[in-house]
């Protein structure tokens, strides 16, 4: 279906979405997955995820002592930023009058240690994207979506799975996409411009540049920034994709894909054969 851009049978699509939602809550940490399989208890999973989270914070203390508190603060701060509209790290929230040069080593440490996935702002959608990157404007995503879910949705996971409560899953969806893209892409970017708007993810696999919008709600056809950028002939955008709960469709050159198909976007086994 992905290769031919043909919609899945709706019953199959719904089944995949249900499994996907479970993954958002459980995450991919082996201990959390095994706990879910053996107990099917969200309380037990929450305890495992909290233990992992606390262990990560403890591990950060092995870094240079004068930087430990900042790294802990940034790591804890990530979840509150993820629930905001822009989701961008604001240095002044970490420390008053803090500059990018003061925190750059901390961001690198969090990335290299595997605790966080950085997505840097690019000021232009041209190859190479890294040439137009601002290293002091970035978003930081957790290395496991289950940890973020346990922080943001503590004690209401069952309600979310059973559709008994309506919550904004936008930050969780974005974290999942960052994880999946990072499996095969080293450098991820986002774009934010007053004239054009914001694009959630951008990556390049030469000669292609792909821009991605992530939608957790029903407004997946609403994406003014993506539309504006496609009209700009200065940028040679190869692929424009919207990821959502919707089935596969194509409209005005934009590919609408189910969120769970993110895993195919950077996998050469699939990207070489896809019909665009």
PDB file of C-alpha atoms in Angstrom:
ATOM      1  CA  UNK A   1       0.000   0.000   0.000  1.00  0.00           C
ATOM      2  CA  UNK A   2       2.807   2.406   0.853  1.00  0.00           C
ATOM      3  CA  UNK A   3       4.748   1.753  -2.338  1.00  0.00           C
ATOM      4  CA  UNK A   4       1.681   2.124  -4.554  1.00  0.00           C
ATOM      5  CA  UNK A   5       0.073   4.895  -2.490  1.00  0.00           C
ATOM      6  CA  UNK A   6      -3.108   2.844  -2.195  1.00  0.00           C
ATOM      7  CA  UNK A   7      -5.338   3.075   0.912  1.00  0.00           C
ATOM      8  CA  UNK A   8      -5.374   0.115   3.262  1.00  0.00           C
ATOM      9  CA  UNK A   9      -8.543  -1.749   4.070  1.00  0.00           C
ATOM     10  CA  UNK A  10     -10.190   0.342   6.783  1.00  0.00           C
ATOM     11  CA  UNK A  11     -10.322  -2.533   9.273  1.00  0.00           C
ATOM     12  CA  UNK A  12      -6.585  -3.117   8.895  1.00  0.00           C
ATOM     13  CA  UNK A  13      -5.913   0.603   9.151  1.00  0.00           C
ATOM     14  CA  UNK A  14      -7.915   0.798  12.396  1.00  0.00           C
ATOM     15  CA  UNK A  15      -6.058  -2.199  13.821  1.00  0.00           C
ATOM     16  CA  UNK A  16      -2.685  -0.589  13.081  1.00  0.00           C
ATOM     17  CA  UNK A  17      -3.834   2.676  14.687  1.00  0.00           C
ATOM     18  CA  UNK A  18      -4.885   0.806  17.840  1.00  0.00           C
ATOM     19  CA  UNK A  19      -1.489  -0.916  18.050  1.00  0.00           C
ATOM     20  CA  UNK A  20       0.251   2.383  17.351  1.00  0.00           C
ATOM     21  CA  UNK A  21      -1.594   4.066  20.215  1.00  0.00           C
ATOM     22  CA  UNK A  22      -0.466   1.299  22.573  1.00  0.00           C
ATOM     23  CA  UNK A  23       3.116   1.862  21.445  1.00  0.00           C
ATOM     24  CA  UNK A  24       2.821   5.579  22.227  1.00  0.00           C
ATOM     25  CA  UNK A  25       1.974   4.696  25.823  1.00  0.00           C
ATOM     26  CA  UNK A  26       4.229   1.674  26.365  1.00  0.00           C
ATOM     27  CA  UNK A  27       7.194   2.857  24.328  1.00  0.00           C
ATOM     28  CA  UNK A  28       9.995   0.624  23.164  1.00  0.00           C
ATOM     29  CA  UNK A  29      12.165   0.082  26.228  1.00  0.00           C
ATOM     30  CA  UNK A  30      12.585  -3.720  26.596  1.00  0.00           C
ATOM     31  CA  UNK A  31      11.669  -3.753  30.280  1.00  0.00           C
ATOM     32  CA  UNK A  32       8.544  -1.678  29.679  1.00  0.00           C
ATOM     33  CA  UNK A  33       7.497  -3.876  26.738  1.00  0.00           C
ATOM     34  CA  UNK A  34       8.034  -7.084  28.722  1.00  0.00           C
ATOM     35  CA  UNK A  35       6.088  -5.648  31.649  1.00  0.00           C
ATOM     36  CA  UNK A  36       3.182  -4.817  29.343  1.00  0.00           C
ATOM     37  CA  UNK A  37       3.217  -8.310  27.815  1.00  0.00           C
ATOM     38  CA  UNK A  38       3.374 -10.045  31.186  1.00  0.00           C
ATOM     39  CA  UNK A  39       1.051  -7.845  33.254  1.00  0.00           C
ATOM     40  CA  UNK A  40      -0.987  -5.656  30.890  1.00  0.00           C
ATOM     41  CA  UNK A  41      -0.822  -3.199  33.781  1.00  0.00           C
ATOM     42  CA  UNK A  42      -0.332   0.490  33.087  1.00  0.00           C
ATOM     43  CA  UNK A  43       0.629   1.071  36.709  1.00  0.00           C
ATOM     44  CA  UNK A  44       3.490  -1.428  36.390  1.00  0.00           C
ATOM     45  CA  UNK A  45       4.600   0.120  33.095  1.00  0.00           C
ATOM     46  CA  UNK A  46       4.496   3.585  34.685  1.00  0.00           C
ATOM     47  CA  UNK A  47       6.773   2.377  37.481  1.00  0.00           C
ATOM     48  CA  UNK A  48       9.263   0.942  34.980  1.00  0.00           C
ATOM     49  CA  UNK A  49       9.295   4.114  32.899  1.00  0.00           C
ATOM     50  CA  UNK A  50       9.743   6.297  35.954  1.00  0.00           C
ATOM     51  CA  UNK A  51      12.675   4.146  37.083  1.00  0.00           C
ATOM     52  CA  UNK A  52      14.323   4.515  33.671  1.00  0.00           C
ATOM     53  CA  UNK A  53      13.705   8.270  33.723  1.00  0.00           C
ATOM     54  CA  UNK A  54      15.289   8.622  37.166  1.00  0.00           C
ATOM     55  CA  UNK A  55      18.211   6.440  36.081  1.00  0.00           C
ATOM     56  CA  UNK A  56      18.843   8.739  33.120  1.00  0.00           C
ATOM     57  CA  UNK A  57      18.894  11.740  35.440  1.00  0.00           C
ATOM     58  CA  UNK A  58      21.346   9.939  37.710  1.00  0.00           C
ATOM     59  CA  UNK A  59      23.557   9.046  34.747  1.00  0.00           C
ATOM     60  CA  UNK A  60      23.802  12.707  33.820  1.00  0.00           C
ATOM     61  CA  UNK A  61      25.585  13.321  37.130  1.00  0.00           C
ATOM     62  CA  UNK A  62      28.590  11.459  35.705  1.00  0.00           C
ATOM     63  CA  UNK A  63      29.159  14.446  33.443  1.00  0.00           C
ATOM     64  CA  UNK A  64      31.433  17.318  34.542  1.00  0.00           C
ATOM     65  CA  UNK A  65      30.131  18.348  37.953  1.00  0.00           C
ATOM     66  CA  UNK A  66      29.847  22.025  37.134  1.00  0.00           C
ATOM     67  CA  UNK A  67      27.497  21.111  34.263  1.00  0.00           C
ATOM     68  CA  UNK A  68      25.457  18.390  35.955  1.00  0.00           C
ATOM     69  CA  UNK A  69      22.704  20.635  37.275  1.00  0.00           C
ATOM     70  CA  UNK A  70      22.189  22.267  33.894  1.00  0.00           C
ATOM     71  CA  UNK A  71      21.954  18.944  32.084  1.00  0.00           C
ATOM     72  CA  UNK A  72      19.438  17.641  34.652  1.00  0.00           C
ATOM     73  CA  UNK A  73      17.438  20.836  34.358  1.00  0.00           C
ATOM     74  CA  UNK A  74      17.403  20.695  30.548  1.00  0.00           C
ATOM     75  CA  UNK A  75      16.376  17.022  30.561  1.00  0.00           C
ATOM     76  CA  UNK A  76      13.527  17.659  33.012  1.00  0.00           C
ATOM     77  CA  UNK A  77      12.577  20.836  31.148  1.00  0.00           C
ATOM     78  CA  UNK A  78      12.114  18.958  27.856  1.00  0.00           C
ATOM     79  CA  UNK A  79       8.685  17.565  28.768  1.00  0.00           C
ATOM     80  CA  UNK A  80       7.218  20.985  29.588  1.00  0.00           C
ATOM     81  CA  UNK A  81       8.535  22.393  26.313  1.00  0.00           C
ATOM     82  CA  UNK A  82       7.016  19.461  24.395  1.00  0.00           C
ATOM     83  CA  UNK A  83       3.572  20.369  25.705  1.00  0.00           C
ATOM     84  CA  UNK A  84       3.917  23.983  24.513  1.00  0.00           C
ATOM     85  CA  UNK A  85       2.925  25.336  21.102  1.00  0.00           C
ATOM     86  CA  UNK A  86       6.394  25.993  19.664  1.00  0.00           C
ATOM     87  CA  UNK A  87       8.222  23.146  21.442  1.00  0.00           C
ATOM     88  CA  UNK A  88      11.502  25.019  21.036  1.00  0.00           C
ATOM     89  CA  UNK A  89      14.110  25.162  23.790  1.00  0.00           C
ATOM     90  CA  UNK A  90      14.143  28.640  25.355  1.00  0.00           C
ATOM     91  CA  UNK A  91      17.484  29.153  27.069  1.00  0.00           C
ATOM     92  CA  UNK A  92      16.186  31.896  29.354  1.00  0.00           C
ATOM     93  CA  UNK A  93      13.782  29.365  30.890  1.00  0.00           C
ATOM     94  CA  UNK A  94      16.740  27.235  31.930  1.00  0.00           C
ATOM     95  CA  UNK A  95      18.848  30.072  33.268  1.00  0.00           C
ATOM     96  CA  UNK A  96      18.355  33.816  33.105  1.00  0.00           C
ATOM     97  CA  UNK A  97      20.521  35.469  30.428  1.00  0.00           C
ATOM     98  CA  UNK A  98      21.802  32.066  29.295  1.00  0.00           C
ATOM     99  CA  UNK A  99      23.423  32.106  25.844  1.00  0.00           C
ATOM    100  CA  UNK A 100      23.592  29.382  23.219  1.00  0.00           C
ATOM    101  CA  UNK A 101      27.325  29.012  23.713  1.00  0.00           C
ATOM    102  CA  UNK A 102      26.695  28.282  27.397  1.00  0.00           C
ATOM    103  CA  UNK A 103      24.446  25.305  26.634  1.00  0.00           C
ATOM    104  CA  UNK A 104      25.742  23.872  23.348  1.00  0.00           C
ATOM    105  CA  UNK A 105      27.958  21.285  25.092  1.00  0.00           C
ATOM    106  CA  UNK A 106      24.994  20.181  27.208  1.00  0.00           C
ATOM    107  CA  UNK A 107      22.836  19.624  24.130  1.00  0.00           C
ATOM    108  CA  UNK A 108      25.637  17.634  22.501  1.00  0.00           C
ATOM    109  CA  UNK A 109      26.068  15.513  25.640  1.00  0.00           C
ATOM    110  CA  UNK A 110      22.347  14.707  25.780  1.00  0.00           C
ATOM    111  CA  UNK A 111      22.455  13.702  22.112  1.00  0.00           C
ATOM    112  CA  UNK A 112      25.646  11.629  22.294  1.00  0.00           C
ATOM    113  CA  UNK A 113      24.498   9.862  25.447  1.00  0.00           C
ATOM    114  CA  UNK A 114      21.348   8.817  23.621  1.00  0.00           C
ATOM    115  CA  UNK A 115      18.977  10.610  26.000  1.00  0.00           C
ATOM    116  CA  UNK A 116      17.682  13.180  23.542  1.00  0.00           C
ATOM    117  CA  UNK A 117      17.107  13.681  19.820  1.00  0.00           C
ATOM    118  CA  UNK A 118      17.943  17.220  18.653  1.00  0.00           C
ATOM    119  CA  UNK A 119      16.087  18.822  15.755  1.00  0.00           C
ATOM    120  CA  UNK A 120      17.772  22.068  14.675  1.00  0.00           C
ATOM    121  CA  UNK A 121      16.228  25.065  13.014  1.00  0.00           C
ATOM    122  CA  UNK A 122      17.203  25.641   9.387  1.00  0.00           C
ATOM    123  CA  UNK A 123      16.750  29.100   7.933  1.00  0.00           C
ATOM    124  CA  UNK A 124      16.493  27.906   4.347  1.00  0.00           C
ATOM    125  CA  UNK A 125      15.295  24.720   2.658  1.00  0.00           C
ATOM    126  CA  UNK A 126      18.287  24.323   0.405  1.00  0.00           C
ATOM    127  CA  UNK A 127      20.962  21.649   0.145  1.00  0.00           C
ATOM    128  CA  UNK A 128      22.950  21.239   2.291  1.00  0.00           C
ATOM    129  CA  UNK A 129      20.464  21.968   5.045  1.00  0.00           C
ATOM    130  CA  UNK A 130      23.180  21.974   7.686  1.00  0.00           C
ATOM    131  CA  UNK A 131      24.730  25.023   6.018  1.00  0.00           C
ATOM    132  CA  UNK A 132      21.664  27.074   6.964  1.00  0.00           C
ATOM    133  CA  UNK A 133      21.314  25.707  10.482  1.00  0.00           C
ATOM    134  CA  UNK A 134      21.119  27.766  13.634  1.00  0.00           C
ATOM    135  CA  UNK A 135      22.662  25.560  16.327  1.00  0.00           C
ATOM    136  CA  UNK A 136      21.167  27.607  19.161  1.00  0.00           C
ATOM    137  CA  UNK A 137      17.568  27.170  18.019  1.00  0.00           C
ATOM    138  CA  UNK A 138      16.491  23.589  18.501  1.00  0.00           C
ATOM    139  CA  UNK A 139      13.908  21.159  19.766  1.00  0.00           C
ATOM    140  CA  UNK A 140      14.825  18.208  21.970  1.00  0.00           C
ATOM    141  CA  UNK A 141      12.795  15.001  21.839  1.00  0.00           C
ATOM    142  CA  UNK A 142      13.045  12.045  24.212  1.00  0.00           C
ATOM    143  CA  UNK A 143      14.781   8.887  23.048  1.00  0.00           C
ATOM    144  CA  UNK A 144      11.638   6.916  23.940  1.00  0.00           C
ATOM    145  CA  UNK A 145       8.083   8.113  23.415  1.00  0.00           C
ATOM    146  CA  UNK A 146       6.875   6.002  26.340  1.00  0.00           C
ATOM    147  CA  UNK A 147       8.907   8.088  28.777  1.00  0.00           C
ATOM    148  CA  UNK A 148       7.325  11.290  27.491  1.00  0.00           C
ATOM    149  CA  UNK A 149       3.847   9.720  27.709  1.00  0.00           C
ATOM    150  CA  UNK A 150       4.472   8.653  31.310  1.00  0.00           C
ATOM    151  CA  UNK A 151       5.429  12.228  32.218  1.00  0.00           C
ATOM    152  CA  UNK A 152       2.630  14.050  30.395  1.00  0.00           C
ATOM    153  CA  UNK A 153      -0.183  11.539  30.870  1.00  0.00           C
ATOM    154  CA  UNK A 154       0.550   9.989  34.239  1.00  0.00           C
ATOM    155  CA  UNK A 155      -2.310   7.828  35.538  1.00  0.00           C
ATOM    156  CA  UNK A 156      -4.599   8.388  32.514  1.00  0.00           C
ATOM    157  CA  UNK A 157      -2.987   6.001  30.023  1.00  0.00           C
ATOM    158  CA  UNK A 158      -5.847   3.491  30.174  1.00  0.00           C
ATOM    159  CA  UNK A 159      -8.379   6.238  29.556  1.00  0.00           C
ATOM    160  CA  UNK A 160      -6.418   7.343  26.476  1.00  0.00           C
ATOM    161  CA  UNK A 161      -6.204   3.801  25.105  1.00  0.00           C
ATOM    162  CA  UNK A 162      -9.927   3.227  25.654  1.00  0.00           C
ATOM    163  CA  UNK A 163     -10.840   6.610  24.112  1.00  0.00           C
ATOM    164  CA  UNK A 164     -12.532   7.597  27.362  1.00  0.00           C
ATOM    165  CA  UNK A 165     -10.693  10.877  27.488  1.00  0.00           C
ATOM    166  CA  UNK A 166      -9.738  13.344  24.770  1.00  0.00           C
ATOM    167  CA  UNK A 167      -6.235  14.822  25.029  1.00  0.00           C
ATOM    168  CA  UNK A 168      -3.907  16.580  22.619  1.00  0.00           C
ATOM    169  CA  UNK A 169      -1.397  13.982  21.468  1.00  0.00           C
ATOM    170  CA  UNK A 170       0.528  16.370  19.217  1.00  0.00           C
ATOM    171  CA  UNK A 171       3.748  16.327  21.234  1.00  0.00           C
ATOM    172  CA  UNK A 172       3.639  12.527  21.527  1.00  0.00           C
ATOM    173  CA  UNK A 173       3.133  12.133  17.778  1.00  0.00           C
ATOM    174  CA  UNK A 174       6.070  14.449  17.049  1.00  0.00           C
ATOM    175  CA  UNK A 175       8.315  12.599  19.485  1.00  0.00           C
ATOM    176  CA  UNK A 176       7.447   9.312  17.784  1.00  0.00           C
ATOM    177  CA  UNK A 177       8.244  10.747  14.342  1.00  0.00           C
ATOM    178  CA  UNK A 178      11.585  12.129  15.570  1.00  0.00           C
ATOM    179  CA  UNK A 179      12.495   8.665  16.884  1.00  0.00           C
ATOM    180  CA  UNK A 180      11.593   6.901  13.653  1.00  0.00           C
ATOM    181  CA  UNK A 181      13.362   9.370  11.371  1.00  0.00           C
ATOM    182  CA  UNK A 182      16.482   9.334  13.529  1.00  0.00           C
ATOM    183  CA  UNK A 183      16.824   5.577  12.994  1.00  0.00           C
ATOM    184  CA  UNK A 184      18.176   6.258   9.494  1.00  0.00           C
ATOM    185  CA  UNK A 185      18.839  10.016   9.398  1.00  0.00           C
ATOM    186  CA  UNK A 186      21.634  11.669  11.378  1.00  0.00           C
ATOM    187  CA  UNK A 187      20.524  15.273  10.960  1.00  0.00           C
ATOM    188  CA  UNK A 188      16.932  16.408  11.425  1.00  0.00           C
ATOM    189  CA  UNK A 189      15.694  19.954  11.012  1.00  0.00           C
ATOM    190  CA  UNK A 190      12.614  22.094  11.403  1.00  0.00           C
ATOM    191  CA  UNK A 191      11.716  25.371   9.718  1.00  0.00           C
ATOM    192  CA  UNK A 192      10.071  28.434  11.260  1.00  0.00           C
ATOM    193  CA  UNK A 193       9.584  31.658   9.367  1.00  0.00           C
ATOM    194  CA  UNK A 194       7.177  34.559   9.915  1.00  0.00           C
ATOM    195  CA  UNK A 195       6.334  34.699   6.233  1.00  0.00           C
ATOM    196  CA  UNK A 196       5.849  30.995   5.561  1.00  0.00           C
ATOM    197  CA  UNK A 197       5.115  29.446   8.962  1.00  0.00           C
ATOM    198  CA  UNK A 198       6.538  26.321  10.614  1.00  0.00           C
ATOM    199  CA  UNK A 199       7.360  22.869   9.264  1.00  0.00           C
ATOM    200  CA  UNK A 200       7.752  20.098  11.855  1.00  0.00           C
ATOM    201  CA  UNK A 201      10.511  18.046  10.207  1.00  0.00           C
ATOM    202  CA  UNK A 202      12.858  18.393   7.255  1.00  0.00           C
ATOM    203  CA  UNK A 203      15.557  15.985   6.177  1.00  0.00           C
ATOM    204  CA  UNK A 204      17.682  15.337   3.129  1.00  0.00           C
ATOM    205  CA  UNK A 205      18.676  12.100   1.463  1.00  0.00           C
ATOM    206  CA  UNK A 206      20.481  13.302  -1.619  1.00  0.00           C
ATOM    207  CA  UNK A 207      19.200  14.414  -4.010  1.00  0.00           C
ATOM    208  CA  UNK A 208      15.855  14.685  -2.177  1.00  0.00           C
ATOM    209  CA  UNK A 209      14.618  17.141   0.423  1.00  0.00           C
ATOM    210  CA  UNK A 210      11.544  15.980   2.331  1.00  0.00           C
ATOM    211  CA  UNK A 211       9.291  18.223   4.413  1.00  0.00           C
ATOM    212  CA  UNK A 212       6.879  16.713   6.918  1.00  0.00           C
ATOM    213  CA  UNK A 213       3.884  17.975   8.846  1.00  0.00           C
ATOM    214  CA  UNK A 214       2.602  15.903  11.782  1.00  0.00           C
ATOM    215  CA  UNK A 215      -1.100  16.044  12.635  1.00  0.00           C
ATOM    216  CA  UNK A 216      -2.687  14.319  15.629  1.00  0.00           C
ATOM    217  CA  UNK A 217      -6.190  15.696  15.058  1.00  0.00           C
ATOM    218  CA  UNK A 218      -8.718  15.693  12.225  1.00  0.00           C
ATOM    219  CA  UNK A 219      -7.436  18.854  10.527  1.00  0.00           C
ATOM    220  CA  UNK A 220      -4.796  17.054   8.483  1.00  0.00           C
ATOM    221  CA  UNK A 221      -5.708  18.980   5.323  1.00  0.00           C
ATOM    222  CA  UNK A 222      -4.917  22.278   7.081  1.00  0.00           C
ATOM    223  CA  UNK A 223      -1.217  23.102   6.643  1.00  0.00           C
ATOM    224  CA  UNK A 224      -0.626  26.649   5.458  1.00  0.00           C
ATOM    225  CA  UNK A 225       3.155  26.565   5.988  1.00  0.00           C
ATOM    226  CA  UNK A 226       3.551  23.479   3.828  1.00  0.00           C
ATOM    227  CA  UNK A 227       1.372  25.024   1.118  1.00  0.00           C
ATOM    228  CA  UNK A 228       3.310  28.290   1.218  1.00  0.00           C
ATOM    229  CA  UNK A 229       6.660  26.564   0.857  1.00  0.00           C
ATOM    230  CA  UNK A 230       5.517  24.432  -2.058  1.00  0.00           C
ATOM    231  CA  UNK A 231       4.593  27.640  -3.901  1.00  0.00           C
ATOM    232  CA  UNK A 232       8.126  28.975  -3.426  1.00  0.00           C
ATOM    233  CA  UNK A 233      10.001  27.854  -6.534  1.00  0.00           C
ATOM    234  CA  UNK A 234      13.318  28.884  -4.965  1.00  0.00           C
ATOM    235  CA  UNK A 235      13.214  25.764  -2.826  1.00  0.00           C
ATOM    236  CA  UNK A 236      13.569  22.458  -4.623  1.00  0.00           C
ATOM    237  CA  UNK A 237      11.342  20.372  -2.349  1.00  0.00           C
ATOM    238  CA  UNK A 238      11.188  16.789  -3.571  1.00  0.00           C
ATOM    239  CA  UNK A 239       8.582  15.343  -1.219  1.00  0.00           C
ATOM    240  CA  UNK A 240       5.839  16.899   0.908  1.00  0.00           C
ATOM    241  CA  UNK A 241       4.225  14.562   3.419  1.00  0.00           C
ATOM    242  CA  UNK A 242       1.506  14.881   6.038  1.00  0.00           C
ATOM    243  CA  UNK A 243       1.444  12.209   8.747  1.00  0.00           C
ATOM    244  CA  UNK A 244      -1.837  11.701  10.584  1.00  0.00           C
ATOM    245  CA  UNK A 245      -4.475   9.168  11.636  1.00  0.00           C
ATOM    246  CA  UNK A 246      -5.846   9.298   8.116  1.00  0.00           C
ATOM    247  CA  UNK A 247      -5.536   6.547   5.515  1.00  0.00           C
ATOM    248  CA  UNK A 248      -3.309   6.933   2.439  1.00  0.00           C
ATOM    249  CA  UNK A 249      -4.251   9.614  -0.070  1.00  0.00           C
ATOM    250  CA  UNK A 250      -2.654  12.077  -2.478  1.00  0.00           C
ATOM    251  CA  UNK A 251      -3.853  15.613  -3.093  1.00  0.00           C
ATOM    252  CA  UNK A 252      -2.161  18.476  -4.952  1.00  0.00           C
ATOM    253  CA  UNK A 253       1.167  16.669  -4.908  1.00  0.00           C
ATOM    254  CA  UNK A 254       1.079  16.115  -1.138  1.00  0.00           C
ATOM    255  CA  UNK A 255       1.194  12.586   0.221  1.00  0.00           C
ATOM    256  CA  UNK A 256      -1.068  11.908   3.206  1.00  0.00           C
ATOM    257  CA  UNK A 257       0.193   8.870   5.084  1.00  0.00           C
ATOM    258  CA  UNK A 258      -0.895   7.083   8.274  1.00  0.00           C
ATOM    259  CA  UNK A 259       1.334   8.085  11.178  1.00  0.00           C
ATOM    260  CA  UNK A 260       2.502   4.482  11.646  1.00  0.00           C
ATOM    261  CA  UNK A 261       4.070   4.516   8.156  1.00  0.00           C
ATOM    262  CA  UNK A 262       6.760   6.955   9.316  1.00  0.00           C
ATOM    263  CA  UNK A 263       9.106   3.982   9.535  1.00  0.00           C
ATOM    264  CA  UNK A 264       9.137   3.667   5.728  1.00  0.00           C
ATOM    265  CA  UNK A 265      10.140   7.251   4.932  1.00  0.00           C
ATOM    266  CA  UNK A 266      13.883   6.869   5.464  1.00  0.00           C
ATOM    267  CA  UNK A 267      14.259   3.159   4.827  1.00  0.00           C
ATOM    268  CA  UNK A 268      16.047   2.624   1.492  1.00  0.00           C
ATOM    269  CA  UNK A 269      14.275  -0.698   1.019  1.00  0.00           C
ATOM    270  CA  UNK A 270      11.054   1.257   0.509  1.00  0.00           C
ATOM    271  CA  UNK A 271      12.112   4.713  -0.663  1.00  0.00           C
ATOM    272  CA  UNK A 272      13.864   3.401  -3.780  1.00  0.00           C
ATOM    273  CA  UNK A 273      10.673   1.869  -5.159  1.00  0.00           C
ATOM    274  CA  UNK A 274       7.938   4.208  -4.045  1.00  0.00           C
ATOM    275  CA  UNK A 275       5.854   5.751  -6.805  1.00  0.00           C
ATOM    276  CA  UNK A 276       5.722   9.539  -6.390  1.00  0.00           C
TER     277      UNK A 276
END
